Amino acid sequence: MSASRFPAPVSAVALAAAVEDGRTTAAEAIERSIAAVEAHDEMLSAFVATSFDDARAAAAVSGPLAGLALGVKDIIDTAGMATEMGSPLYAGNRPRADAPVVALARRAGAAVIGKTVTTEFAYLQPGPTRNPARLDHTPGGSSSGSAAAVAAGLIPLAFGTQTGGSVVRPAAFCGVAGFKPSFRLIPTVGVKCFSWSLDTVGVFGAGVADAAYFLAALTGRDLRVDTVAPSAPRIGLVRTHLWEEASAEMRQAVETAGRLAEAGGASLVDIDLPGLFADAFSAHQVIQDFQAAQALAWEYDHHAAALSPILRDALTLGRMLTPADYDRARRTARQARLALRELFADIDVILTPSAPGAAPEGLATTGTSIFNRLWTLMGTPALNVPGLTGAGGLPLGVQIVAPFGRDRACLEAGRFLERQLSGA
């Protein structure tokens, strides 16, 4: 089933500039987003709740995000709006306060327009959201509604979270930029915990510059990449031990991205990851499941019957892990992080798949995070770079990974690559 016509994705950078120089007003920009949600979300199902009056009131707030409508993943607390975690257990749950990331966005002028659909507790049970590129394909998860709403042009910006691949993968499936910053760059207080060593708040924008603009406004850091032409990076092409799990067109997409980057002046080298990183990939699952069994202890102990079978089974397996299993996985993760520092000695960034391929058909699954988990475990910044499409017209995303703390380098390299892909 082909998607009906949605609005084109909205550039946050361009819209902010239009508000700043008076070509439009914040109120007008917010009204356009409200109209887009009203016109198209019945088909898309990106939002679980909206708050148009609150969004309109935000037009009076000045700041770099003035006039920019924002979607907030529904595991992130919002004062006065329900935060339901994608679960009937939290139906009607109304936090007293905004999570810090939401408060910071509002302070910068953003208009919170609503809560976007999440999978149950940001795990694997899908919600109703559809992919705007093809409505009969998954948008990915767990930040399903955030990626879809930005890709469909309903809103310019959205928050997501990533514990495995929940920002990068849906961004890839929907064809937008999704950025998972370095671990703890921005706070996760007020975000429903699944795995405290892995959970990271991320951002979605139409393109790389838009995601960077959003993060710069939130953090006050020099992260904007729209003001100067990015320099050509030194790129390491990393296929990982899972390369054969990628579809033929995804493998070709990564090769194409590398070739175009090289043609634009970047250096490109192949890098084979030592076996330690395959062990670290496996360690991610142990750490996530062990911590999730504790983070969702109340839900499991008192309301197990209300949990989806896939989540309940995962928590049961997590309870079977021993502290020794967990500590061994943590040691492996630390060894891999140290080894990764050495790998980056001669390159600036890594190029690797964002997902095994284009968005799978159907809404019964959100796909797999196998090409994201390692980088989430490493705590490194990771970015989906949009711009390529597969034979069926579905987006194909490639992933840029930079060293821990080098978020600007990741965004700059992503912007460089995005420009090269625009001519593909």
Tab-separated table of C-alpha atoms in Angstrom, residues 63-66 77 97-112 186-187 214-220:
chain	number	residue	atom	x	y	z
A	63	GLY	CA	14.465	31.563	21.721
A	64	PRO	CA	16.231	29.576	19.016
A	65	LEU	CA	13.369	27.039	18.859
A	66	ALA	CA	10.569	29.625	18.723
A	77	ASP	CA	7.561	13.083	31.252
A	97	ALA	CA	6.907	18.071	36.093
A	98	ASP	CA	8.556	18.041	32.691
A	99	ALA	CA	11.584	15.863	32.199
A	100	PRO	CA	14.631	18.169	32.052
A	101	VAL	CA	15.024	17.697	28.292
A	102	VAL	CA	11.451	18.863	27.768
A	103	ALA	CA	11.921	21.810	30.140
A	104	LEU	CA	15.076	22.824	28.272
A	105	ALA	CA	13.298	22.608	24.926
A	106	ARG	CA	10.444	24.760	26.191
A	107	ARG	CA	12.922	27.252	27.622
A	108	ALA	CA	14.458	27.548	24.147
A	109	GLY	CA	11.039	28.308	22.674
A	110	ALA	CA	9.887	24.917	21.392
A	111	ALA	CA	6.146	24.272	21.223
A	112	VAL	CA	5.342	20.817	22.580
A	186	ILE	CA	21.800	15.258	27.911
A	187	PRO	CA	19.865	14.098	30.995
A	214	PHE	CA	18.046	21.190	17.949
A	215	LEU	CA	20.791	19.660	20.080
A	216	ALA	CA	22.774	22.907	20.067
A	217	ALA	CA	19.728	24.798	21.349
A	218	LEU	CA	19.191	22.218	24.110
A	219	THR	CA	22.764	22.036	25.341
A	220	GLY	CA	24.278	25.435	24.556
